Structure formats: C-alpha cells, structure tokens
mmCIF file of C-alpha atoms and ligand atoms in Angstrom:
data_model
loop_
_atom_site.group_PDB
_atom_site.id
_atom_site.type_symbol
_atom_site.label_atom_id
_atom_site.label_comp_id
_atom_site.label_asym_id
_atom_site.label_seq_id
_atom_site.Cartn_x
_atom_site.Cartn_y
_atom_site.Cartn_z
ATOM 1 C CA MET A 1 21.288 20.266 -14.147
ATOM 2 C CA LEU A 2 19.831 19.548 -17.501
ATOM 3 C CA VAL A 3 21.399 19.709 -20.948
ATOM 4 C CA VAL A 4 18.901 20.531 -23.659
ATOM 5 C CA MET A 5 20.062 19.417 -27.089
ATOM 6 C CA LYS A 6 19.128 21.203 -30.310
ATOM 7 C CA SER A 7 16.209 19.668 -32.185
ATOM 8 C CA HIS A 8 18.540 18.382 -34.935
ATOM 9 C CA ALA A 9 21.301 17.132 -32.680
ATOM 10 C CA THR A 10 22.747 13.854 -33.980
ATOM 11 C CA PRO A 11 23.046 10.663 -31.952
ATOM 12 C CA GLU A 12 26.861 11.166 -31.987
ATOM 13 C CA GLN A 13 26.540 14.656 -30.482
ATOM 14 C CA ILE A 14 24.210 13.305 -27.766
ATOM 15 C CA ALA A 15 26.670 10.428 -27.047
ATOM 16 C CA ALA A 16 29.537 12.975 -26.836
ATOM 17 C CA VAL A 17 27.651 15.065 -24.272
ATOM 18 C CA CYS A 18 26.822 11.866 -22.212
ATOM 19 C CA ASP A 19 30.551 10.937 -22.349
ATOM 20 C CA GLU A 20 31.624 14.289 -21.093
ATOM 21 C CA ILE A 21 29.078 14.114 -18.219
ATOM 22 C CA GLU A 22 30.455 10.695 -17.266
ATOM 23 C CA ARG A 23 34.002 12.034 -17.502
ATOM 24 C CA MET A 24 32.933 14.717 -15.007
ATOM 25 C CA GLY A 25 31.928 11.893 -12.645
ATOM 26 C CA PHE A 26 28.151 12.094 -12.978
ATOM 27 C CA ARG A 27 25.504 9.960 -14.591
ATOM 28 C CA PRO A 28 23.720 11.149 -17.834
ATOM 29 C CA HIS A 29 20.144 10.218 -18.597
ATOM 30 C CA ALA A 30 19.247 10.997 -22.166
ATOM 31 C CA LEU A 31 15.491 11.357 -22.474
ATOM 32 C CA PRO A 32 14.354 11.726 -26.070
ATOM 33 C CA GLY A 33 11.302 13.954 -26.648
ATOM 34 C CA ALA A 34 9.211 14.714 -29.694
ATOM 35 C CA THR A 35 11.175 17.825 -30.595
ATOM 36 C CA ARG A 36 14.504 17.476 -28.783
ATOM 37 C CA THR A 37 16.530 15.241 -26.375
ATOM 38 C CA ALA A 38 17.187 16.457 -22.914
ATOM 39 C CA ILE A 39 19.953 14.912 -20.778
ATOM 40 C CA GLY A 40 19.390 14.858 -17.104
ATOM 41 C CA ILE A 41 22.398 14.681 -14.776
ATOM 42 C CA THR A 42 22.361 12.782 -11.559
ATOM 43 C CA GLY A 43 24.929 11.703 -8.968
ATOM 44 C CA ASN A 44 25.773 15.275 -8.020
ATOM 45 C CA LYS A 45 25.316 15.997 -4.399
ATOM 46 C CA SER A 46 25.381 19.732 -4.916
ATOM 47 C CA GLY A 47 25.181 21.742 -8.041
ATOM 48 C CA VAL A 48 27.302 20.594 -11.014
ATOM 49 C CA ASP A 49 29.777 23.017 -12.393
ATOM 50 C CA HIS A 50 28.720 22.679 -16.016
ATOM 51 C CA GLY A 51 32.221 23.177 -17.284
ATOM 52 C CA ASN A 52 32.237 23.315 -21.022
ATOM 53 C CA LEU A 53 28.976 21.354 -21.617
ATOM 54 C CA SER A 54 27.327 24.423 -23.160
ATOM 55 C CA GLU A 55 30.116 24.659 -25.694
ATOM 56 C CA LEU A 56 29.698 21.130 -27.046
ATOM 57 C CA SER A 57 28.202 20.794 -30.448
ATOM 58 C CA GLY A 58 24.490 20.088 -30.654
ATOM 59 C CA VAL A 59 23.859 21.694 -27.185
ATOM 60 C CA ALA A 60 21.021 24.262 -27.132
ATOM 61 C CA GLU A 61 21.284 25.233 -23.459
ATOM 62 C CA VAL A 62 22.260 24.012 -20.017
ATOM 63 C CA ILE A 63 19.629 24.662 -17.368
ATOM 64 C CA ARG A 64 19.905 24.503 -13.599
ATOM 65 C CA VAL A 65 16.934 22.538 -12.187
ATOM 66 C CA SER A 66 15.857 23.956 -8.859
ATOM 67 C CA LYS A 67 13.284 21.322 -8.019
ATOM 68 C CA PRO A 68 14.474 18.397 -5.842
ATOM 69 C CA TYR A 69 13.340 15.955 -8.564
ATOM 70 C CA LYS A 70 14.594 16.105 -12.136
ATOM 71 C CA LEU A 71 14.039 13.047 -14.290
ATOM 72 C CA VAL A 72 10.353 12.769 -13.357
ATOM 73 C CA SER A 73 9.760 16.410 -14.225
ATOM 74 C CA ARG A 74 8.251 17.964 -17.293
ATOM 75 C CA ASP A 75 11.298 20.276 -17.222
ATOM 76 C CA VAL A 76 13.304 17.335 -18.486
ATOM 77 C CA LYS A 77 10.675 15.880 -20.733
ATOM 78 C CA GLU A 78 7.686 17.862 -21.913
ATOM 79 C CA GLU A 79 5.755 15.091 -23.579
ATOM 80 C CA ASP A 80 3.905 12.314 -21.708
ATOM 81 C CA THR A 81 5.939 9.113 -21.243
ATOM 82 C CA VAL A 82 4.445 6.344 -23.222
ATOM 83 C CA ILE A 83 5.514 2.803 -22.096
ATOM 84 C CA ARG A 84 5.454 -0.083 -24.564
ATOM 85 C CA PHE A 85 5.419 -3.841 -24.017
ATOM 86 C CA PRO A 86 7.578 -5.842 -26.294
ATOM 87 C CA GLY A 87 5.735 -8.202 -28.632
ATOM 88 C CA THR A 88 2.407 -6.436 -28.095
ATOM 89 C CA ASP A 89 0.709 -3.179 -29.243
ATOM 90 C CA ILE A 90 -0.130 -2.334 -25.578
ATOM 91 C CA THR A 91 0.902 1.075 -24.437
ATOM 92 C CA VAL A 92 0.538 2.980 -21.186
ATOM 93 C CA GLY A 93 0.459 6.734 -20.965
ATOM 94 C CA GLY A 94 -0.820 7.370 -24.469
ATOM 95 C CA ARG A 95 -4.458 7.499 -25.574
ATOM 96 C CA ASP A 96 -5.248 3.988 -24.276
ATOM 97 C CA LEU A 97 -6.084 3.483 -20.638
ATOM 98 C CA MET A 98 -4.250 0.736 -18.707
ATOM 99 C CA MET A 99 -6.912 -1.516 -17.265
ATOM 100 C CA ILE A 100 -5.514 -3.831 -14.626
ATOM 101 C CA ALA A 101 -7.759 -6.374 -12.905
ATOM 102 C CA GLY A 102 -7.446 -9.449 -10.747
ATOM 103 C CA PRO A 103 -7.547 -10.678 -7.226
ATOM 104 C CA CYS A 104 -5.638 -9.138 -4.319
ATOM 105 C CA SER A 105 -3.791 -12.453 -3.832
ATOM 106 C CA ILE A 106 -3.196 -15.539 -5.961
ATOM 107 C CA GLU A 107 -4.763 -18.181 -3.702
ATOM 108 C CA SER A 108 -4.941 -21.259 -5.939
ATOM 109 C CA ARG A 109 -4.766 -22.215 -9.608
ATOM 110 C CA GLU A 110 -8.476 -22.553 -9.801
ATOM 111 C CA GLN A 111 -9.131 -19.152 -8.214
ATOM 112 C CA ALA A 112 -6.530 -17.392 -10.371
ATOM 113 C CA PHE A 113 -7.578 -19.025 -13.654
ATOM 114 C CA SER A 114 -11.321 -18.484 -13.091
ATOM 115 C CA THR A 115 -10.820 -14.864 -12.257
ATOM 116 C CA ALA A 116 -8.287 -14.307 -15.033
ATOM 117 C CA ASP A 117 -10.495 -15.835 -17.692
ATOM 118 C CA GLN A 118 -13.373 -13.574 -16.625
ATOM 119 C CA VAL A 119 -11.432 -10.348 -16.472
ATOM 120 C CA ALA A 120 -9.673 -11.116 -19.780
ATOM 121 C CA ALA A 121 -13.041 -11.854 -21.467
ATOM 122 C CA ALA A 122 -14.196 -8.498 -20.099
ATOM 123 C CA GLY A 123 -11.315 -6.932 -21.994
ATOM 124 C CA ALA A 124 -8.545 -6.392 -19.337
ATOM 125 C CA GLN A 125 -5.090 -6.202 -20.843
ATOM 126 C CA PHE A 126 -3.318 -6.498 -17.503
ATOM 127 C CA PHE A 127 -3.763 -9.051 -14.729
ATOM 128 C CA ARG A 128 -2.890 -8.315 -11.180
ATOM 129 C CA GLY A 129 -2.394 -10.812 -8.333
ATOM 130 C CA GLY A 130 -0.310 -10.769 -5.190
ATOM 131 C CA ALA A 131 2.403 -13.481 -4.869
ATOM 132 C CA TYR A 132 4.046 -11.704 -1.916
ATOM 133 C CA LYS A 133 1.575 -9.896 0.312
ATOM 134 C CA PRO A 134 2.479 -7.103 2.729
ATOM 135 C CA ARG A 135 -0.087 -8.020 5.429
ATOM 136 C CA THR A 136 -0.675 -5.972 8.566
ATOM 137 C CA SER A 137 -0.722 -9.130 10.652
ATOM 138 C CA PRO A 138 2.168 -11.561 10.376
ATOM 139 C CA TYR A 139 -0.390 -14.399 10.879
ATOM 140 C CA ALA A 140 -2.538 -13.417 7.826
ATOM 141 C CA PHE A 141 -2.081 -15.138 4.463
ATOM 142 C CA GLN A 142 1.282 -14.019 3.091
ATOM 143 C CA GLY A 143 0.936 -15.205 -0.538
ATOM 144 C CA LEU A 144 2.040 -18.320 -2.438
ATOM 145 C CA GLY A 145 5.383 -16.803 -3.519
ATOM 146 C CA GLU A 146 7.035 -18.291 -6.625
ATOM 147 C CA GLU A 147 4.159 -20.758 -7.132
ATOM 148 C CA ALA A 148 1.847 -17.694 -7.708
ATOM 149 C CA LEU A 149 4.348 -16.252 -10.221
ATOM 150 C CA THR A 150 4.321 -19.508 -12.252
ATOM 151 C CA ILE A 151 0.486 -19.488 -12.211
ATOM 152 C CA MET A 152 0.477 -15.937 -13.438
ATOM 153 C CA ALA A 153 2.997 -16.758 -16.172
ATOM 154 C CA GLU A 154 0.586 -19.469 -17.395
ATOM 155 C CA ILE A 155 -2.218 -16.919 -17.309
ATOM 156 C CA ARG A 156 -0.225 -14.623 -19.577
ATOM 157 C CA GLU A 157 0.255 -17.513 -22.000
ATOM 158 C CA ARG A 158 -3.425 -18.389 -21.950
ATOM 159 C CA THR A 159 -5.059 -14.966 -22.079
ATOM 160 C CA GLY A 160 -2.375 -12.563 -23.453
ATOM 161 C CA MET A 161 -2.736 -10.363 -20.395
ATOM 162 C CA ARG A 162 0.474 -8.827 -19.095
ATOM 163 C CA ILE A 163 1.207 -9.469 -15.421
ATOM 164 C CA VAL A 164 1.434 -6.889 -12.635
ATOM 165 C CA THR A 165 2.563 -8.105 -9.242
ATOM 166 C CA GLU A 166 4.199 -6.728 -6.119
ATOM 167 C CA ALA A 167 7.803 -7.139 -5.013
ATOM 168 C CA ILE A 168 7.825 -6.633 -1.171
ATOM 169 C CA ASP A 169 11.591 -6.968 -0.800
ATOM 170 C CA GLN A 170 14.760 -7.431 -2.747
ATOM 171 C CA ASP A 171 14.544 -11.226 -2.794
ATOM 172 C CA ALA A 172 11.010 -11.034 -4.147
ATOM 173 C CA LEU A 173 12.099 -8.413 -6.662
ATOM 174 C CA ASP A 174 14.529 -10.632 -8.511
ATOM 175 C CA LEU A 175 11.790 -13.269 -8.975
ATOM 176 C CA VAL A 176 9.113 -10.794 -9.791
ATOM 177 C CA ALA A 177 11.292 -9.156 -12.350
ATOM 178 C CA ASP A 178 11.940 -12.560 -14.017
ATOM 179 C CA TYR A 179 8.269 -13.507 -14.228
ATOM 180 C CA ALA A 180 6.132 -10.354 -14.375
ATOM 181 C CA ASP A 181 5.735 -7.546 -16.939
ATOM 182 C CA VAL A 182 5.294 -4.813 -14.404
ATOM 183 C CA ILE A 183 6.862 -4.679 -10.932
ATOM 184 C CA GLN A 184 4.491 -3.209 -8.359
ATOM 185 C CA ILE A 185 6.019 -1.362 -5.386
ATOM 186 C CA GLY A 186 3.382 -1.159 -2.739
ATOM 187 C CA ALA A 187 2.202 1.766 -0.558
ATOM 188 C CA ARG A 188 4.158 0.439 2.458
ATOM 189 C CA ASN A 189 7.331 0.377 0.484
ATOM 190 C CA MET A 190 7.042 3.707 -1.332
ATOM 191 C CA GLN A 191 9.880 5.090 0.788
ATOM 192 C CA ASN A 192 11.970 1.922 0.864
ATOM 193 C CA TYR A 193 14.784 3.545 -1.009
ATOM 194 C CA SER A 194 17.030 0.591 -1.347
ATOM 195 C CA LEU A 195 14.141 -1.368 -2.943
ATOM 196 C CA LEU A 196 13.346 1.583 -5.201
ATOM 197 C CA ARG A 197 16.935 1.752 -6.348
ATOM 198 C CA ALA A 198 16.988 -2.065 -6.989
ATOM 199 C CA ALA A 199 13.793 -1.776 -9.025
ATOM 200 C CA GLY A 200 15.479 0.987 -10.943
ATOM 201 C CA ARG A 201 18.216 -1.499 -11.962
ATOM 202 C CA LYS A 202 15.623 -3.888 -13.400
ATOM 203 C CA ARG A 203 14.407 -3.466 -16.938
ATOM 204 C CA LYS A 204 10.664 -3.852 -16.447
ATOM 205 C CA PRO A 205 8.179 -1.028 -15.832
ATOM 206 C CA VAL A 206 7.518 -0.199 -12.218
ATOM 207 C CA LEU A 207 4.016 0.564 -10.881
ATOM 208 C CA LEU A 208 4.730 2.733 -7.811
ATOM 209 C CA LYS A 209 1.902 3.095 -5.307
ATOM 210 C CA ARG A 210 1.538 6.236 -3.251
ATOM 211 C CA GLY A 211 2.414 5.789 0.422
ATOM 212 C CA MET A 212 -0.495 6.066 2.859
ATOM 213 C CA SER A 213 0.576 9.526 4.005
ATOM 214 C CA ALA A 214 2.878 10.658 1.179
ATOM 215 C CA THR A 215 2.612 14.023 -0.450
ATOM 216 C CA LEU A 216 2.797 14.348 -4.215
ATOM 217 C CA GLU A 217 6.375 15.589 -3.940
ATOM 218 C CA GLU A 218 7.375 12.537 -1.877
ATOM 219 C CA LEU A 219 5.740 10.261 -4.490
ATOM 220 C CA LEU A 220 7.621 11.996 -7.253
ATOM 221 C CA MET A 221 10.892 11.746 -5.276
ATOM 222 C CA ALA A 222 10.274 8.030 -4.876
ATOM 223 C CA ALA A 223 9.816 7.738 -8.687
ATOM 224 C CA GLU A 224 13.016 9.745 -9.092
ATOM 225 C CA TYR A 225 14.899 7.052 -7.087
ATOM 226 C CA VAL A 226 13.769 4.410 -9.619
ATOM 227 C CA MET A 227 14.575 6.671 -12.621
ATOM 228 C CA SER A 228 17.951 7.686 -11.229
ATOM 229 C CA GLU A 229 19.162 4.071 -11.699
ATOM 230 C CA GLY A 230 18.203 4.169 -15.335
ATOM 231 C CA ASN A 231 14.686 2.661 -15.353
ATOM 232 C CA TYR A 232 12.506 5.389 -16.925
ATOM 233 C CA ASP A 233 9.310 3.324 -17.208
ATOM 234 C CA VAL A 234 7.561 4.338 -13.973
ATOM 235 C CA ILE A 235 3.736 4.360 -13.525
ATOM 236 C CA LEU A 236 2.488 6.313 -10.523
ATOM 237 C CA CYS A 237 -0.520 5.000 -8.660
ATOM 238 C CA GLU A 238 -3.021 6.802 -6.392
ATOM 239 C CA ARG A 239 -4.448 4.254 -3.972
ATOM 240 C CA GLY A 240 -5.921 6.396 -1.204
ATOM 241 C CA ILE A 241 -4.393 8.129 1.807
ATOM 242 C CA ARG A 242 -5.157 7.924 5.449
ATOM 243 C CA THR A 243 -7.343 10.705 6.796
ATOM 244 C CA PHE A 244 -9.834 11.139 9.632
ATOM 245 C CA ALA A 245 -12.644 10.049 7.324
ATOM 246 C CA ASP A 246 -13.807 6.601 8.257
ATOM 247 C CA HIS A 247 -16.603 5.934 5.828
ATOM 248 C CA THR A 248 -14.014 4.377 3.522
ATOM 249 C CA ARG A 249 -10.813 2.422 4.159
ATOM 250 C CA ASN A 250 -8.688 5.208 2.625
ATOM 251 C CA THR A 251 -9.522 8.597 1.088
ATOM 252 C CA LEU A 252 -8.991 8.437 -2.645
ATOM 253 C CA ASP A 253 -7.298 11.684 -3.588
ATOM 254 C CA LEU A 254 -8.223 12.098 -7.195
ATOM 255 C CA SER A 255 -7.012 15.603 -7.355
ATOM 256 C CA ILE A 256 -3.504 14.223 -7.351
ATOM 257 C CA VAL A 257 -4.090 13.030 -10.911
ATOM 258 C CA PRO A 258 -4.156 16.469 -12.576
ATOM 259 C CA ALA A 259 -1.512 17.662 -10.066
ATOM 260 C CA ALA A 260 0.913 14.916 -10.949
ATOM 261 C CA GLN A 261 0.264 15.323 -14.690
ATOM 262 C CA GLN A 262 1.095 18.961 -14.420
ATOM 263 C CA LEU A 263 4.522 18.372 -12.810
ATOM 264 C CA SER A 264 5.462 15.048 -14.321
ATOM 265 C CA HIS A 265 5.400 13.285 -17.696
ATOM 266 C CA LEU A 266 4.897 9.910 -15.988
ATOM 267 C CA PRO A 267 1.534 8.151 -16.329
ATOM 268 C CA ILE A 268 -0.650 7.866 -13.226
ATOM 269 C CA VAL A 269 -3.284 5.198 -12.658
ATOM 270 C CA VAL A 270 -5.871 5.014 -9.840
ATOM 271 C CA ASP A 271 -6.739 2.133 -7.507
ATOM 272 C CA PRO A 272 -10.384 2.556 -6.433
ATOM 273 C CA SER A 273 -10.277 -0.790 -4.645
ATOM 274 C CA HIS A 274 -7.775 0.061 -1.855
ATOM 275 C CA GLY A 275 -8.866 3.702 -2.272
ATOM 276 C CA THR A 276 -12.311 2.860 -0.888
ATOM 277 C CA GLY A 277 -12.039 -0.613 0.669
ATOM 278 C CA LYS A 278 -15.707 -1.143 -0.171
ATOM 279 C CA ARG A 279 -17.022 -2.998 -3.210
ATOM 280 C CA ASP A 280 -20.088 -0.792 -3.559
ATOM 281 C CA LYS A 281 -17.934 2.383 -3.837
ATOM 282 C CA VAL A 282 -15.483 1.046 -6.483
ATOM 283 C CA LEU A 283 -17.569 1.658 -9.580
ATOM 284 C CA SER A 284 -18.327 5.263 -8.723
ATOM 285 C CA MET A 285 -14.663 6.117 -8.047
ATOM 286 C CA ALA A 286 -13.525 4.245 -11.109
ATOM 287 C CA ARG A 287 -15.800 6.329 -13.208
ATOM 288 C CA ALA A 288 -14.513 9.502 -11.441
ATOM 289 C CA ALA A 289 -10.901 8.434 -11.985
ATOM 290 C CA VAL A 290 -11.364 8.051 -15.732
ATOM 291 C CA ALA A 291 -13.227 11.345 -15.927
ATOM 292 C CA CYS A 292 -10.458 13.276 -14.140
ATOM 293 C CA GLY A 293 -7.888 12.019 -16.626
ATOM 294 C CA ALA A 294 -6.210 9.029 -14.986
ATOM 295 C CA ASP A 295 -4.169 6.966 -17.322
ATOM 296 C CA GLY A 296 -5.675 3.732 -16.133
ATOM 297 C CA LEU A 297 -7.242 1.780 -13.299
ATOM 298 C CA ILE A 298 -6.069 -1.062 -11.039
ATOM 299 C CA VAL A 299 -9.133 -2.926 -9.726
ATOM 300 C CA GLU A 300 -9.452 -5.992 -7.477
ATOM 301 C CA VAL A 301 -11.720 -8.682 -8.908
ATOM 302 C CA HIS A 302 -12.314 -12.146 -7.371
ATOM 303 C CA ASN A 303 -14.288 -15.097 -8.652
ATOM 304 C CA GLN A 304 -15.670 -15.557 -5.170
ATOM 305 C CA PRO A 305 -15.012 -12.434 -3.154
ATOM 306 C CA ASP A 306 -16.726 -13.837 -0.073
ATOM 307 C CA ARG A 307 -14.081 -16.505 0.189
ATOM 308 C CA ALA A 308 -11.119 -14.308 -0.565
ATOM 309 C CA LEU A 309 -8.058 -14.680 1.654
ATOM 310 C CA SER A 310 -7.350 -10.881 1.372
ATOM 311 C CA ASP A 311 -9.368 -7.830 0.572
ATOM 312 C CA GLY A 312 -12.655 -9.679 -0.274
ATOM 313 C CA ALA A 313 -14.779 -6.727 0.846
ATOM 314 C CA GLN A 314 -13.344 -4.481 -1.835
ATOM 315 C CA SER A 315 -13.117 -7.075 -4.582
ATOM 316 C CA LEU A 316 -15.644 -6.818 -7.407
ATOM 317 C CA TYR A 317 -17.610 -9.761 -8.737
ATOM 318 C CA PRO A 318 -16.605 -10.485 -12.289
ATOM 319 C CA ASP A 319 -19.946 -9.190 -13.610
ATOM 320 C CA GLN A 320 -19.415 -5.904 -11.830
ATOM 321 C CA PHE A 321 -16.060 -5.633 -13.594
ATOM 322 C CA ILE A 322 -17.796 -6.067 -16.918
ATOM 323 C CA GLN A 323 -20.022 -3.104 -16.082
ATOM 324 C CA LEU A 324 -16.943 -1.102 -14.948
ATOM 325 C CA MET A 325 -15.205 -1.723 -18.298
ATOM 326 C CA ASP A 326 -18.331 -0.641 -20.258
ATOM 327 C CA GLU A 327 -18.765 2.551 -18.206
ATOM 328 C CA ALA A 328 -15.114 3.339 -18.230
ATOM 329 C CA SER A 329 -15.026 2.996 -22.050
ATOM 330 C CA LYS A 330 -17.919 5.534 -22.407
ATOM 331 C CA ILE A 331 -16.352 8.023 -20.104
ATOM 332 C CA ALA A 332 -12.949 7.585 -21.718
ATOM 333 C CA GLY A 333 -14.450 8.615 -25.084
ATOM 334 C CA ILE A 334 -15.741 11.854 -23.605
ATOM 335 C CA VAL A 335 -12.255 12.738 -22.215
ATOM 336 C CA GLY A 336 -10.414 11.786 -25.457
ATOM 337 C CA ARG A 337 -9.126 8.452 -24.291
ATOM 338 C CA SER A 338 -10.059 4.888 -25.119
ATOM 339 C CA VAL A 339 -10.193 1.534 -23.365
ATOM 340 C CA PRO A 340 -8.476 -1.063 -25.508
ATOM 341 C CA ARG A 341 -10.023 -4.556 -25.216
ATOM 342 C CA ASN A 342 -8.175 -7.825 -24.890
ATOM 343 C CA ALA A 343 -9.506 -10.153 -27.585
ATOM 344 C CA PHE A 344 -9.575 -13.177 -25.272
ATOM 345 C CA VAL A 345 -12.695 -15.332 -25.476
ATOM 346 C CA GLN A 346 -13.286 -17.691 -22.634
ATOM 347 C CA PRO A 347 -13.561 -21.244 -23.990
ATOM 348 C CA ALA A 348 -17.181 -22.381 -23.571
ATOM 349 C CA ASP A 349 -16.216 -25.540 -21.735
ATOM 350 C CA THR A 350 -14.516 -23.654 -19.012
ATOM 351 C CA VAL A 351 -17.271 -21.175 -18.230
ATOM 352 C CA GLY A 352 -18.241 -21.976 -14.682
ATOM 353 C CA ALA A 353 -15.966 -25.027 -14.703
ATOM 354 C CA LEU A 354 -12.784 -23.435 -13.300
HETATM 355 C C1 LIG B 1 -2.367 -4.401 -3.283
HETATM 356 O O1 LIG B 1 -2.341 -3.949 -4.386
HETATM 357 O O2 LIG B 1 -2.866 -5.557 -3.120
HETATM 358 C C2 LIG B 1 -1.800 -3.664 -2.137
HETATM 359 C C3 LIG B 1 -1.303 -4.326 -1.095
HETATM 360 O O3 LIG B 1 -1.730 -2.386 -2.382
HETATM 361 P P1 LIG B 1 -1.244 -1.163 -1.464
HETATM 362 O O4 LIG B 1 0.187 -1.303 -1.501
HETATM 363 O O5 LIG B 1 -1.784 0.092 -2.231
HETATM 364 O O6 LIG B 1 -1.866 -1.296 -0.069
HETATM 365 MN MN1 LIG B 2 -5.296 -5.865 -1.917
#
C-alpha cells in the first residue's frame, strides 16, 4: 500500500497521515520526491485495509502495490535516490559517479597508507578495505578487525576519502557503523536477513552486493529488508554471478544495471574486480560498466598485488587505476555523467616511501 500525497501537501498533513498509519499498527515511510511525497506502508502481512487514509487532507490517492517489494520501487519514488555525505559535497546516485578503490583487505598500516595515497591522488573519493573478511577457507587471512577500522579512519583524515568496508556479522556491524561511512554487505550475506535488518537500523548508507546466484528480484528484496527498517540509503552492487563460464572468476552481469534502474530508484555500482577475478579484464569491464549507466565502480587496487593476502590476482597496480580513472571520466562524459576528483595530492616525501 502506498499513500501518494498531493504536490502541495504540507509537512503537517504528511505527519498526520504517518500518525494514522502508525495508529493502524503499521510503519509509515515518507519518501519525498521532486513533485510529491509518497508514504510506503510496511509491517502488514497481508493487504492493509486502507480505512480512511484516502479521506485525510493532502492525500492524492492510495495505491495497492502488487510487487513484493515496495520501498525500493519506482512506484514509491520516481526520481533517482541521491545519497549525500555530511560535511562533504560528495553525492551518490546523481550525475557524479561513485569511484571506490582500495585493497581487498587491510593488511598493515604501510600497505593501506601507500595504496590509499595513490588511489586518492588518482582522484578516488571513496576508499575500500576489508577489516572483516568472509574467506572461503577458515585458515585464510580473516582481516585485522578493529585495527583495520582505525587505520581507515586515519586514511579518511589524511586523504578526505570516505570509507567503505564490510560487516560480516552483527558484532562487526556495530563497529563498522561507528568507523565507516558506508557499510558493505557482501555477496555471501545478501540473504542474511537478520544482518540486513540490523544494517537497516544503522544510519549509514549500505552498499549491498548481489549474491552469487541471486536474481534481480532477490537483490531488490534484500534492499527492501534494509529500507523496511528505515534506512533508505542503499546502494546496489553487481559483482558477478556464478555460471558455467570459467574464463573469469564470476560472470559480470552488466545487463542488471539498466534492469535495476528501470525498477528501482536506488543507485547501482559495479565491481569489475570480483566480477572478473583477473586484473587484465578489470579495465575493459570498468569501461563497459560506465558506458551502460552504472552509478559508480568499486575496484580493488593494491600497492603490491603480488604480495596481497587476498584477491591479489584481480587487484590493479596503482598506475592501472590512474588509467581507469582517466578512461572512466571520458566515457562518463559521453553518457552524461562525470567522475569527480578528490583533490588530495600525495606529499612528495612519501612517494615511494610508504
Ligand atoms: C570484497 O569486496 O572484498 C568481497 C568479499 O566481495 P563479495 O562479497 O562481492 O565477494
Ligand atoms: Mn576481494
């Protein structure tokens, strides 16, 4: 159920409708749009009897939503969601592309600072780095945990980059939400519904990666879990799915970008690193992702990929990331987007020293 308010409805009228929805035992989600506010209703196991909602002042119409997802849908919000970061002019989901770069894992201060300085100097506005790693083997490097989060907080101070890092479980989530700017939910956790709900109770944007065999609808439903708890800042991420093809680690499904944008107002970024698993394929697929309308890229870059403790084979050398930024900028211009540049300049005395 969706209550569409008239274009000139006042904040008081919107609040009165929300109060009435609560009184009926449901949860209202007021999502302001450019021309009108729509109020999604969740918490209803079956259809809501819309009582007298359509009679309340300021209400244009009450619509039954037949799709299994609501808040993620363009039915509720026609315009693209644009996410803002307090204290910066950074936006995600607008004209600017979200360029996220950094190592798969934070391995040491030296590795993290060296990589961060180089991707920031190349213009990245977001730094990625795993503190908690969901590894296939329990004996593989699992991440430095909170120590990695403190290193990334220092990197934010030094470079101005916003921090994106994964929460693998609810304990990690509390810490990640304290330190990071964007909470990543990984492919393996895309259907961990209790974790999704918990992330929905945090007040930081969530980068939600597509599960290895998830359909678009399943991805949207996962985003709906986050939004249903009141966190509306969700960024979808295509990171490749498992198919019979074995020339790449995963099959990057770029057609999900226009398909998701048709159904949902949420931004969608592409991860060509996990999507290919091979360094020499990353630039091509990054170009293609920008060309097909992705709202950004998340790319693994390592100062010494050959020594990486995770995902070295798909990590770019810093020089390759400079080329990726240049090419992405050119392609972005053709499709009406732009690649904003971090103004960080690497101090001369640290070049090659970190
Ligand atoms: C990652 O970003 O390092 C990661 C583990 O990604 P995914 O969840 O897509 O495998
Ligand atoms: Mn990785």
